[in-house]
XYZ file of C-alpha atoms in Angstrom:
655
model
C 0.000 0.000 0.000
C 2.905 2.330 0.650
C 4.180 2.257 -2.915
C 0.761 3.090 -4.265
C 0.205 6.134 -2.014
C 2.328 8.687 -3.937
C 0.662 7.719 -7.175
C -2.792 8.013 -5.674
C -2.002 11.367 -4.124
C -0.699 12.680 -7.418
C -3.758 11.439 -9.269
C -6.159 12.971 -6.749
C -4.306 16.283 -6.808
C -4.360 16.270 -10.612
C -8.022 15.521 -10.565
C -8.599 18.426 -8.174
C -6.658 20.836 -10.338
C -8.146 19.793 -13.669
C -11.725 19.015 -12.904
C -12.511 20.249 -9.379
C -16.250 20.254 -8.909
C -16.798 18.279 -12.112
C -15.871 14.755 -11.016
C -17.110 12.994 -7.947
C -14.524 12.300 -5.310
C -14.142 8.759 -4.127
C -13.562 8.670 -0.381
C -11.229 5.691 -0.611
C -8.928 7.758 -2.792
C -9.362 10.888 -0.633
C -8.519 8.962 2.478
C -4.967 8.451 1.266
C -4.440 12.225 1.523
C -6.073 12.301 4.938
C -4.201 9.365 6.352
C -0.917 10.923 5.233
C -1.996 14.138 6.981
C -1.874 16.179 3.793
C -4.717 18.207 5.158
C -4.056 21.315 3.113
C -4.450 19.261 -0.090
C -7.226 17.087 1.215
C -9.437 19.821 2.698
C -11.026 21.139 -0.542
C -11.788 17.615 -1.753
C -13.166 16.665 1.652
C -15.450 19.681 1.650
C -16.550 18.796 -1.887
C -17.220 15.264 -0.769
C -19.314 16.321 2.212
C -21.160 18.828 0.088
C -22.855 15.967 -1.728
C -26.103 15.162 -0.047
C -25.433 11.445 0.021
C -22.193 11.980 1.895
C -23.459 14.324 4.587
C -23.664 11.529 7.122
C -20.402 9.900 6.150
C -18.899 9.003 9.571
C -15.193 9.214 8.824
C -15.473 12.201 6.516
C -17.104 14.163 9.332
C -14.442 12.892 11.718
C -11.637 13.980 9.377
C -13.277 17.365 8.866
C -13.300 17.790 12.654
C -9.620 16.897 12.793
C -8.771 19.448 10.080
C -10.624 22.241 11.895
C -9.013 21.238 15.177
C -5.588 21.524 13.576
C -6.473 24.827 11.937
C -7.682 26.156 15.320
C -4.371 25.187 16.917
C -2.367 26.721 14.093
C -4.225 30.049 14.173
C -2.399 32.846 16.033
C -4.169 33.034 19.375
C -3.814 36.825 19.505
C -3.810 38.023 15.924
C -6.289 35.373 14.665
C -8.249 34.728 17.809
C -11.619 35.146 16.102
C -10.612 32.677 13.403
C -9.354 30.217 16.017
C -12.702 30.466 17.771
C -14.570 29.718 14.524
C -12.298 26.782 13.719
C -12.811 25.415 17.225
C -16.593 25.665 16.893
C -16.425 23.963 13.508
C -14.262 21.183 14.882
C -16.683 20.610 17.771
C -19.568 20.543 15.304
C -18.001 17.894 13.080
C -16.819 15.828 16.036
C -20.434 15.834 17.191
C -21.588 14.526 13.790
C -18.820 11.956 13.697
C -19.802 10.631 17.113
C -23.386 10.399 15.931
C -22.541 8.455 12.773
C -19.754 6.194 13.985
C -21.225 2.955 15.314
C -20.126 -0.669 15.547
C -21.265 -1.338 12.005
C -19.106 1.533 10.681
C -16.150 0.323 12.709
C -16.427 -3.267 11.433
C -16.917 -2.048 7.851
C -14.091 0.493 7.780
C -11.803 -0.573 10.560
C -8.750 0.705 8.634
C -10.127 4.266 9.039
C -10.001 3.880 12.810
C -6.888 1.843 13.369
C -5.496 4.682 15.549
C -8.173 3.734 18.105
C -7.393 -0.017 18.072
C -6.782 -1.744 21.431
C -5.484 -5.183 22.124
C -8.096 -7.616 23.380
C -6.772 -9.128 26.581
C -8.516 -12.416 25.823
C -7.571 -12.908 22.210
C -4.506 -10.791 21.992
C -5.776 -9.176 18.794
C -6.038 -5.454 18.035
C -9.661 -4.493 17.840
C -11.538 -1.241 17.334
C -14.771 -0.501 19.140
C -17.147 2.404 18.611
C -17.194 3.090 22.365
C -13.479 3.859 22.392
C -13.868 6.218 19.445
C -16.761 7.995 21.136
C -14.715 8.381 24.302
C -11.781 9.821 22.346
C -14.105 12.237 20.550
C -15.511 13.406 23.878
C -11.994 14.054 25.171
C -11.105 15.966 22.021
C -14.209 18.108 22.253
C -13.496 18.817 25.900
C -9.891 19.783 25.092
C -10.999 22.010 22.216
C -13.549 23.761 24.402
C -10.996 24.216 27.161
C -8.423 25.624 24.739
C -11.058 27.803 23.162
C -11.927 29.215 26.561
C -8.273 29.736 27.495
C -7.628 31.541 24.221
C -10.572 33.807 24.902
C -9.348 34.462 28.448
C -5.774 35.164 27.395
C -7.037 37.582 24.743
C -9.157 39.363 27.303
C -6.152 39.495 29.626
C -3.917 40.801 26.840
C -6.446 43.543 26.196
C -6.440 44.382 29.907
C -2.629 44.407 29.935
C -2.359 46.675 26.898
C -5.094 48.945 28.238
C -3.436 49.228 31.639
C -0.034 49.943 30.144
C -1.364 52.440 27.619
C -3.290 54.181 30.388
C -0.075 54.361 32.397
C 1.694 55.817 29.399
C -1.125 58.311 28.844
C -1.067 59.410 32.495
C 2.677 59.936 32.281
C 2.401 61.909 29.050
C -0.247 64.062 30.734
C 2.371 65.003 33.331
C 4.767 65.957 30.544
C 2.109 67.923 28.704
C 1.335 70.011 31.779
C 4.979 70.523 32.805
C 7.936 71.455 30.640
C 10.366 69.740 32.960
C 10.400 67.693 36.148
C 11.243 70.628 38.420
C 8.208 72.480 37.141
C 6.043 69.440 37.882
C 7.457 69.227 41.402
C 7.037 72.940 42.100
C 3.393 72.775 40.998
C 2.710 69.560 42.882
C -0.137 69.435 45.388
C -2.484 66.825 46.836
C -4.113 66.438 43.434
C -0.691 65.614 42.014
C -0.217 62.962 44.680
C -3.525 61.407 43.600
C -2.429 61.412 39.961
C 0.904 59.784 40.851
C -0.910 57.122 42.873
C -3.209 56.437 39.936
C -0.227 56.090 37.615
C 1.571 53.700 39.963
C -1.579 51.637 40.594
C -2.347 51.409 36.877
C 1.161 50.266 36.061
C 1.073 47.743 38.912
C -2.214 46.434 37.470
C -0.451 46.042 34.144
C 2.330 44.028 35.765
C -0.148 41.813 37.605
C -2.180 41.332 34.435
C 0.896 40.391 32.457
C 1.835 37.773 35.043
C -1.669 36.324 34.850
C -1.518 36.336 31.054
C 1.763 34.418 31.200
C 0.139 31.814 33.420
C -2.753 31.426 30.978
C -0.364 31.058 28.049
C 1.389 28.216 29.833
C -1.952 26.412 30.015
C -2.478 26.643 26.257
C -0.561 23.954 24.318
C 1.353 25.267 21.325
C 0.326 28.843 22.007
C 3.232 30.181 19.979
C 4.020 32.859 22.576
C 6.510 33.095 25.419
C 6.880 36.845 26.117
C 9.166 38.443 28.617
C 8.720 41.989 29.917
C 11.851 44.121 30.331
C 11.036 47.206 32.462
C 13.208 50.262 31.823
C 13.650 53.039 34.362
C 12.681 56.601 33.435
C 15.952 58.465 33.850
C 14.921 61.671 32.089
C 11.433 63.052 32.557
C 11.860 65.221 29.471
C 13.145 62.498 27.118
C 11.902 59.119 28.382
C 8.546 57.439 28.792
C 6.760 58.209 25.521
C 7.733 55.389 23.149
C 5.166 52.633 22.632
C 5.590 48.962 23.562
C 4.784 45.945 21.369
C 3.141 43.202 23.375
C 3.244 40.502 20.689
C 7.055 40.560 20.656
C 8.929 37.975 22.649
C 11.058 40.674 24.326
C 8.800 43.521 25.426
C 10.458 46.764 26.551
C 8.198 48.787 28.844
C 8.738 52.003 30.806
C 8.635 51.497 34.540
C 6.032 54.154 35.281
C 5.335 52.822 38.762
C 8.948 53.221 39.862
C 9.004 56.806 38.584
C 5.629 57.678 40.130
C 6.549 56.300 43.543
C 9.938 58.004 43.526
C 8.369 61.304 42.494
C 5.693 60.962 45.153
C 8.342 60.496 47.839
C 10.094 63.667 46.647
C 6.836 65.613 46.730
C 5.886 64.379 50.196
C 9.291 64.635 51.850
C 10.713 67.754 50.176
C 8.342 69.760 48.029
C 5.208 70.001 50.177
C 7.149 70.696 53.422
C 9.156 73.315 51.517
C 5.933 74.953 50.305
C 4.609 75.075 53.845
C 7.905 76.591 54.947
C 7.598 79.293 52.260
C 4.173 80.285 53.504
C 5.279 80.295 57.142
C 8.459 82.263 56.455
C 6.600 84.918 54.488
C 4.057 85.209 57.295
C 6.816 85.707 59.881
C 8.428 88.427 57.791
C 5.110 90.217 57.445
C 4.489 89.952 61.202
C 7.938 91.387 61.903
C 7.298 94.332 59.573
C 3.973 95.088 61.256
C 5.721 95.021 64.617
C 8.497 97.286 63.322
C 6.008 99.835 62.031
C 4.300 100.041 65.403
C 7.245 99.642 67.768
C 10.378 101.649 68.495
C 12.649 98.733 69.375
C 15.285 97.572 66.902
C 14.744 94.068 65.586
C 18.001 93.262 63.800
C 18.613 90.024 65.750
C 15.129 88.718 64.948
C 15.591 89.559 61.279
C 18.983 87.876 61.158
C 17.493 84.846 62.853
C 14.778 84.630 60.196
C 17.333 84.982 57.434
C 19.409 82.162 58.883
C 16.376 79.946 59.420
C 15.501 79.884 55.716
C 18.405 79.215 53.383
C 16.322 78.414 50.308
C 18.717 75.588 49.465
C 15.984 73.034 48.748
C 13.975 75.537 46.727
C 16.971 76.329 44.523
C 17.257 72.639 43.663
C 14.094 73.059 41.649
C 14.263 76.738 40.670
C 17.465 78.768 40.297
C 15.620 82.086 40.459
C 12.439 81.444 42.469
C 9.691 84.019 42.869
C 9.299 83.496 46.651
C 12.955 84.372 47.230
C 12.482 87.567 45.235
C 9.549 88.447 47.481
C 11.571 87.555 50.571
C 14.399 89.807 49.367
C 11.866 92.589 48.968
C 10.673 92.062 52.525
C 14.277 91.823 53.787
C 15.132 95.130 52.101
C 12.146 96.893 53.652
C 12.860 95.399 57.069
C 16.531 96.381 56.802
C 15.431 99.937 56.088
C 13.052 100.100 59.055
C 15.615 98.526 61.356
C 18.255 101.015 60.220
C 15.838 103.884 60.874
C 15.245 102.624 64.403
C 18.985 102.227 64.980
C 19.567 105.781 63.711
C 16.659 107.256 65.646
C 18.809 108.367 68.585
C 20.956 110.458 66.242
C 18.100 112.325 64.597
C 18.619 115.361 66.842
C 22.387 115.210 66.825
C 24.318 118.321 65.823
C 26.933 116.098 64.211
C 25.664 116.800 60.735
C 28.344 114.772 58.988
C 27.409 111.675 60.948
C 23.711 112.294 60.385
C 24.388 112.658 56.690
C 26.275 109.362 56.600
C 23.455 107.624 58.462
C 20.827 108.984 56.079
C 22.909 107.988 53.085
C 23.045 104.483 54.552
C 19.261 104.505 54.895
C 18.688 105.592 51.321
C 20.973 102.826 50.060
C 18.658 100.322 51.724
C 15.560 102.054 50.324
C 17.043 102.064 46.843
C 17.775 98.365 47.198
C 14.119 97.782 48.086
C 13.052 99.970 45.163
C 15.332 98.065 42.794
C 14.044 94.684 43.961
C 10.378 95.553 43.578
C 10.924 97.156 40.160
C 12.723 94.042 38.914
C 9.863 91.820 40.079
C 7.249 94.029 38.427
C 9.169 94.033 35.141
C 9.244 90.245 35.094
C 6.553 88.198 33.396
C 5.534 86.539 36.636
C 2.434 84.794 35.258
C 4.421 81.639 34.511
C 6.302 81.816 37.814
C 3.061 82.186 39.730
C 1.916 78.862 38.265
C 4.895 77.247 39.986
C 3.855 78.731 43.329
C 0.071 78.848 43.096
C -0.496 77.599 46.647
C 2.001 80.109 48.063
C 0.578 83.065 46.137
C -3.019 82.099 46.941
C -2.263 81.609 50.620
C -0.173 84.731 51.158
C -1.381 87.230 48.553
C -4.885 86.090 47.564
C -3.797 85.141 44.078
C -2.355 87.007 41.128
C -4.382 90.189 41.577
C -3.464 90.354 45.251
C 0.228 89.927 44.472
C 0.041 92.579 41.774
C -1.543 94.998 44.248
C 1.077 94.144 46.893
C 3.942 94.884 44.496
C 2.457 98.185 43.357
C 1.948 99.244 46.968
C 5.567 98.377 47.802
C 6.802 100.312 44.779
C 4.763 103.320 45.829
C 6.065 102.985 49.404
C 9.698 102.738 48.270
C 9.323 105.876 46.154
C 7.814 107.685 49.157
C 10.641 106.478 51.403
C 13.201 107.707 48.884
C 11.564 111.124 48.513
C 11.271 111.600 52.255
C 14.845 110.531 52.940
C 16.264 112.576 50.069
C 14.590 115.660 51.483
C 16.229 114.955 54.844
C 19.570 114.432 53.162
C 19.320 117.696 51.274
C 18.529 119.590 54.477
C 21.375 117.980 56.396
C 23.789 118.278 53.465
C 22.927 122.007 53.205
C 23.614 122.508 56.871
C 26.708 120.329 56.789
C 28.208 122.351 53.947
C 29.058 125.487 55.940
C 30.375 126.603 59.294
C 28.930 129.438 61.355
C 31.809 131.279 63.002
C 31.136 133.847 65.743
C 33.258 136.970 65.187
C 32.795 139.802 67.710
C 29.075 139.275 68.171
C 28.279 138.819 64.506
C 28.217 135.721 62.355
C 30.435 135.205 59.391
C 27.944 132.872 57.739
C 28.237 130.452 54.883
C 31.905 129.658 55.015
C 31.274 126.804 52.595
C 33.911 124.270 51.840
C 31.862 122.760 49.039
C 30.431 125.751 47.268
C 30.365 129.549 47.701
C 27.497 131.798 48.699
C 26.777 135.287 47.497
C 26.166 136.579 51.025
C 29.872 137.198 51.684
C 32.725 138.364 49.477
C 35.148 135.601 50.181
C 36.752 132.625 48.479
C 37.348 129.222 49.951
C 40.810 127.961 49.088
C 41.376 124.910 51.254
C 39.501 122.529 53.534
C 40.025 119.252 55.365
C 38.371 117.446 58.264
C 39.754 119.939 60.803
C 39.719 123.432 59.261
C 39.009 125.410 56.163
C 40.730 128.545 54.941
C 40.643 131.172 52.238
C 40.525 134.909 51.970
C 38.024 137.623 52.782
C 37.813 140.879 50.898
C 36.601 144.002 52.652
C 37.057 147.741 52.549
C 40.588 147.473 53.940
C 41.671 144.877 51.395
C 42.148 141.116 51.461
C 42.786 139.076 54.560
C 43.185 135.393 55.018
C 41.096 133.355 57.400
C 41.103 129.961 59.032
C 38.034 128.466 60.699
C 37.621 125.252 62.639
C 35.597 122.558 60.910
C 33.761 120.415 63.462
C 30.776 118.049 63.235
C 28.444 120.692 64.670
C 29.433 123.235 62.021
C 29.322 126.017 64.668
C 32.535 127.325 66.211
C 34.254 130.267 67.959
C 37.593 129.159 66.515
C 38.106 131.698 63.760
C 41.295 133.577 62.925
C 41.862 136.335 60.405
C 45.269 137.043 58.847
C 46.245 140.168 56.982
C 47.603 139.420 53.519
C 48.135 142.973 52.219
C 51.839 143.130 53.042
C 52.609 139.705 51.627
C 52.313 140.878 48.015
C 50.359 137.764 47.037
C 48.513 139.484 44.238
C 44.806 139.561 43.466
C 44.197 135.824 43.575
C 46.113 134.209 46.396
C 46.029 130.419 46.778
C 46.250 128.280 49.867
C 47.434 124.822 50.869
C 47.261 123.507 54.402
C 47.906 120.658 56.796
C 46.953 119.642 60.322
C 49.085 117.899 62.893
C 48.035 114.354 63.879
C 46.148 115.654 66.937
C 44.097 118.073 64.848
C 45.002 120.881 67.254
C 47.534 122.760 65.076
C 46.788 124.266 61.662
C 49.509 125.038 59.092
C 48.616 127.382 56.225
C 50.708 128.424 53.254
C 49.269 131.319 51.254
C 51.024 131.928 47.950
C 50.485 134.274 45.050
C 51.439 134.991 41.476
C 55.089 135.196 40.426
C 57.186 138.283 41.168
C 60.383 139.586 39.598
C 63.049 140.311 42.223
C 66.734 141.236 42.071
C 68.923 138.302 41.234
C 70.831 138.629 44.473
C 67.635 138.020 46.480
C 67.913 134.679 48.216
C 65.163 132.190 47.845
C 63.206 131.499 50.996
C 64.567 134.659 52.548
C 63.048 134.868 56.001
C 61.806 138.118 57.399
C 60.776 136.852 60.807
C 58.395 138.424 63.257
C 57.774 137.181 66.775
C 54.212 136.225 67.632
C 54.007 138.672 70.565
C 54.082 141.622 68.173
C 50.727 140.502 66.829
C 47.347 141.297 68.233
C 45.622 138.137 69.544
C 42.176 137.782 71.081
C 40.189 134.815 72.273
C 37.390 135.511 69.859
C 39.512 136.381 66.856
C 43.113 137.030 66.042
C 44.329 139.502 63.462
C 48.022 139.448 62.749
C 49.565 142.282 60.806
C 52.972 141.434 59.438
C 55.645 144.114 59.686
C 56.122 146.262 56.675
C 59.442 145.342 55.201
C 61.731 148.230 54.609
C 63.030 146.427 51.623
C 59.612 145.621 50.280
C 60.247 147.850 47.352
C 63.096 145.587 46.446
C 60.662 142.798 45.705
C 60.336 144.195 42.266
C 60.473 147.458 40.367
C 57.270 149.045 39.199
C 57.915 147.847 35.678
C 58.718 144.306 36.726
C 55.433 142.916 35.536
C 55.787 141.932 31.948
C 56.183 139.097 29.537
C 59.923 138.810 30.061
C 62.250 139.154 33.019
C 64.264 142.377 33.111
C 67.993 142.150 33.324
C 69.184 141.802 36.882
C 65.922 140.249 38.085
C 64.565 136.734 38.621
C 61.152 135.082 39.173
C 59.936 134.023 42.647
C 56.661 132.756 44.116
C 55.803 134.934 47.147
C 54.277 132.988 50.039
C 53.194 133.394 53.645
C 53.488 130.407 56.024
C 51.544 130.430 59.302
C 51.327 128.068 62.273
C 48.051 128.420 64.227
C 47.004 126.641 67.379
C 43.350 125.736 67.411
C 42.731 127.286 70.816
C 45.660 129.652 71.388
C 45.739 131.165 67.929
C 48.638 132.157 65.704
C 52.041 130.970 66.833
C 54.120 132.489 64.039
C 54.003 133.644 60.442
C 56.866 133.993 57.949
C 56.954 135.373 54.402
C 58.884 133.242 51.886
C 60.191 133.527 48.359
C 59.825 130.133 46.665
C 61.563 128.973 43.531
C 58.495 127.165 42.210
C 54.799 126.904 42.887
C 54.098 124.945 46.099
C 51.909 121.888 45.650
C 51.749 120.317 49.089
C 52.344 121.093 52.748
C 53.187 118.195 55.079
C 54.963 117.170 58.291
C 57.829 114.698 58.441
C 58.548 112.248 61.249
C 60.502 114.935 63.140
C 57.553 117.293 63.041
C 59.314 119.595 60.561
C 57.281 121.337 57.902
C 57.972 120.253 54.357
C 56.982 122.416 51.401
C 56.812 120.409 48.184
C 57.298 122.519 45.080
C 56.539 121.748 41.470
C 59.660 121.096 39.417
C 60.477 123.441 36.574
C 59.799 120.686 34.090
C 56.270 120.358 35.399
C 56.916 116.803 36.542
C 56.513 115.254 39.967
C 56.573 117.293 43.194
C 60.015 117.698 44.726
C 60.731 118.375 48.424
C 62.433 121.699 48.222
C 62.151 123.357 51.617
C 62.245 122.291 55.284
C 60.853 124.721 57.846
C 61.350 124.544 61.593
C 58.112 123.851 63.404
C 59.362 125.801 66.373
C 59.852 129.232 64.835
C 59.266 128.956 61.082
C 62.900 129.354 60.176
C 64.239 127.774 57.017
C 66.341 124.721 57.819
C 67.200 123.459 54.379
C 66.990 124.751 50.868
C-alpha cells in the first residue's frame, strides 16, 4: 500500500486541479491524503465530498473534517487570529459531534482501517480491535480539550487587552504630566495633593499592568502550542523630558516597557518629603516676615537680631534645587530690604537730633541705600513676566497674597512705598547736606555765615581755598583789602575758633592760593598762602626769612588779626615795571608765600613770608615734626621736596 500512495495522491491532486467540482470524489482515494496528513491538499476535496447530499452523514469524513478544523484552530495565532481560532474550534466541535453520531459498531467493522489509531489489544484474544465506544470516548476528550483551549484563548485575549489597556493608560497618564509641565522641576514645584492622587493612579495602573501580564503568562502556559513566550523588560525613566513616551509591542517575545510605577513612587516620595514641606515653609516664612514688619512699624525697638534669625532659618537651598531664580525668594528679598530699612531707621533714631551733621548725613545715606535696594528689587519683580512663575507657586501666592491680583496689588503698593521712602529721605539728606556744607563762626558778636567748603554763597565776598576734616581757609575781601582766614571745621558746624590774617603786606597778588595741613592731633593748623610770580633782584635769596615774633601781633580769644611788619626792603621785591612778559635784566622770578602756624585754641604761633623757587603743591609734616613744602619742578613733573621749615619758629632749615 505504501508504494501506491504517492501515485494516488498525485492522481487525486491532478483531478482536483483539472476538474474540481466536475468529477465525484471517491472517499477511498481521498482517504490516502487524509491518512498521510496532507490536510491542506485534502481539505477542498473533503469539503466537496461532504457537500454531496449522500455523503453528509459519512462518519469518517465528518471525523476527518473535525480533525482538520481542530488543527487549523491550533495553528491560528491566538492573539492576531483569535476570532478565526474560535470559529475553527466551533467547527471542529460541530463535526466531532456529527462523527460521534454516525460512527457505530457497524461503521467500525466495515471500515476498521479508518479507525486503526483507536485499536486496542483484546486481553482475551490478543488481537487489536476497534470498538465504537473507544472512538466515542476519544471524541468526547477531544471536544473537551478544544472547548478548554477555546476558553483559554478567549481568556488570554481578554487578559492581553487588559494588559495593553493598563499599560497604555499608564503611558497616557505619564504623558499628561509631561504635557502640563515642561520639565520635572516644574512638575514638582506645581505639585499638590491632586498631584499625589495622579501619581498614585499612575503607579496603581502600572502595577495592574504588571499583575495582568503575570496572569496572562500563566494562561499562556496552560495553552498547548500557544506560539508565545513573552518576557517583559522594564526600563527606568531616567529623564522626565526624554523618556517614557515610546510605545511597547506586546506581541514581541522581548517587550520593553517604561517602569512608570517606579518613577511615580519616587516622584511621590520627593513631593511628600521635600516639596510640600518646603511649600509650607515658604508660607510660614513669608508670614513671619510680614508679622515682623507690622511690629516694626508700630514699635520703636530695633529688631536686627530677629531679622537675622529669620534669614538664617531659611536658606532656600531646597527651593533652589528646583528653581534657580524662584519668585518666593524675590519676594523675601523685597521684605528683607524693607525690614533692613526700618531697622536702620530705628537704629539711627537716637541720632536724629544730633548736631553732628556729617554723621547724620552718613546715616541717612546708609538709609537711602537700603531704600534704593528695596526699590530696585520691587521694580525688577514688576518688570518680570511673573504669570508663569506664579503657576509654579500657586499655593504660596493664593495663601499669602490672595492670588495674582493680590500679588500685583502688593507689588504696586511696595513700589509706591519705596518711592515715598526715597523722597522723604532725600529731602532729609538735602537739608542735612545744606547745613553740613558750611560753618557758622562767631566773630565779635556777629556771624560770618556760609563759610562753605563745598560751594560759595553770594552773602559774603570771600573765596574758599582749602579745607580738610579739621579746618578750612581762604581769603576775605573788605574795605581794607584782602585778609586770610582759618576756621575750625567740626561736626556741629558752629565754632568760635576763627582767625583772620592780613595778607596785604605779603604781596600775594589779586588771587592768592592756599594749601594747608593739620598735625596728627588736629590741634595745630599750618597754612601756606602763595600768590602769582614776582620779579626780584637776582641777588635776592630764595626762601629769605623776614621773621616776626608772635608777641608783636594782636591776639584775642574771639579772633586774632596778625599784621605782618612792613618790610623796609619791600620795594626791592620788584620794580614798578617788573610785571611783563619777560624778566628784566638783573631780576629773577619768585613765588611769594606766607606760612603760618596756628594753634586751634591759642591762635597764631608764628608767620613767615617766603620767596619760593616754584609753585608749592603740598604742605606736610615729616617724622621729626618739621614742615615740608613740596614745590613743582620746573619741568612740570613730579613734586620735589624743596624746603624744610622749623616747626618751632618757622625758620628755614634746608633749601
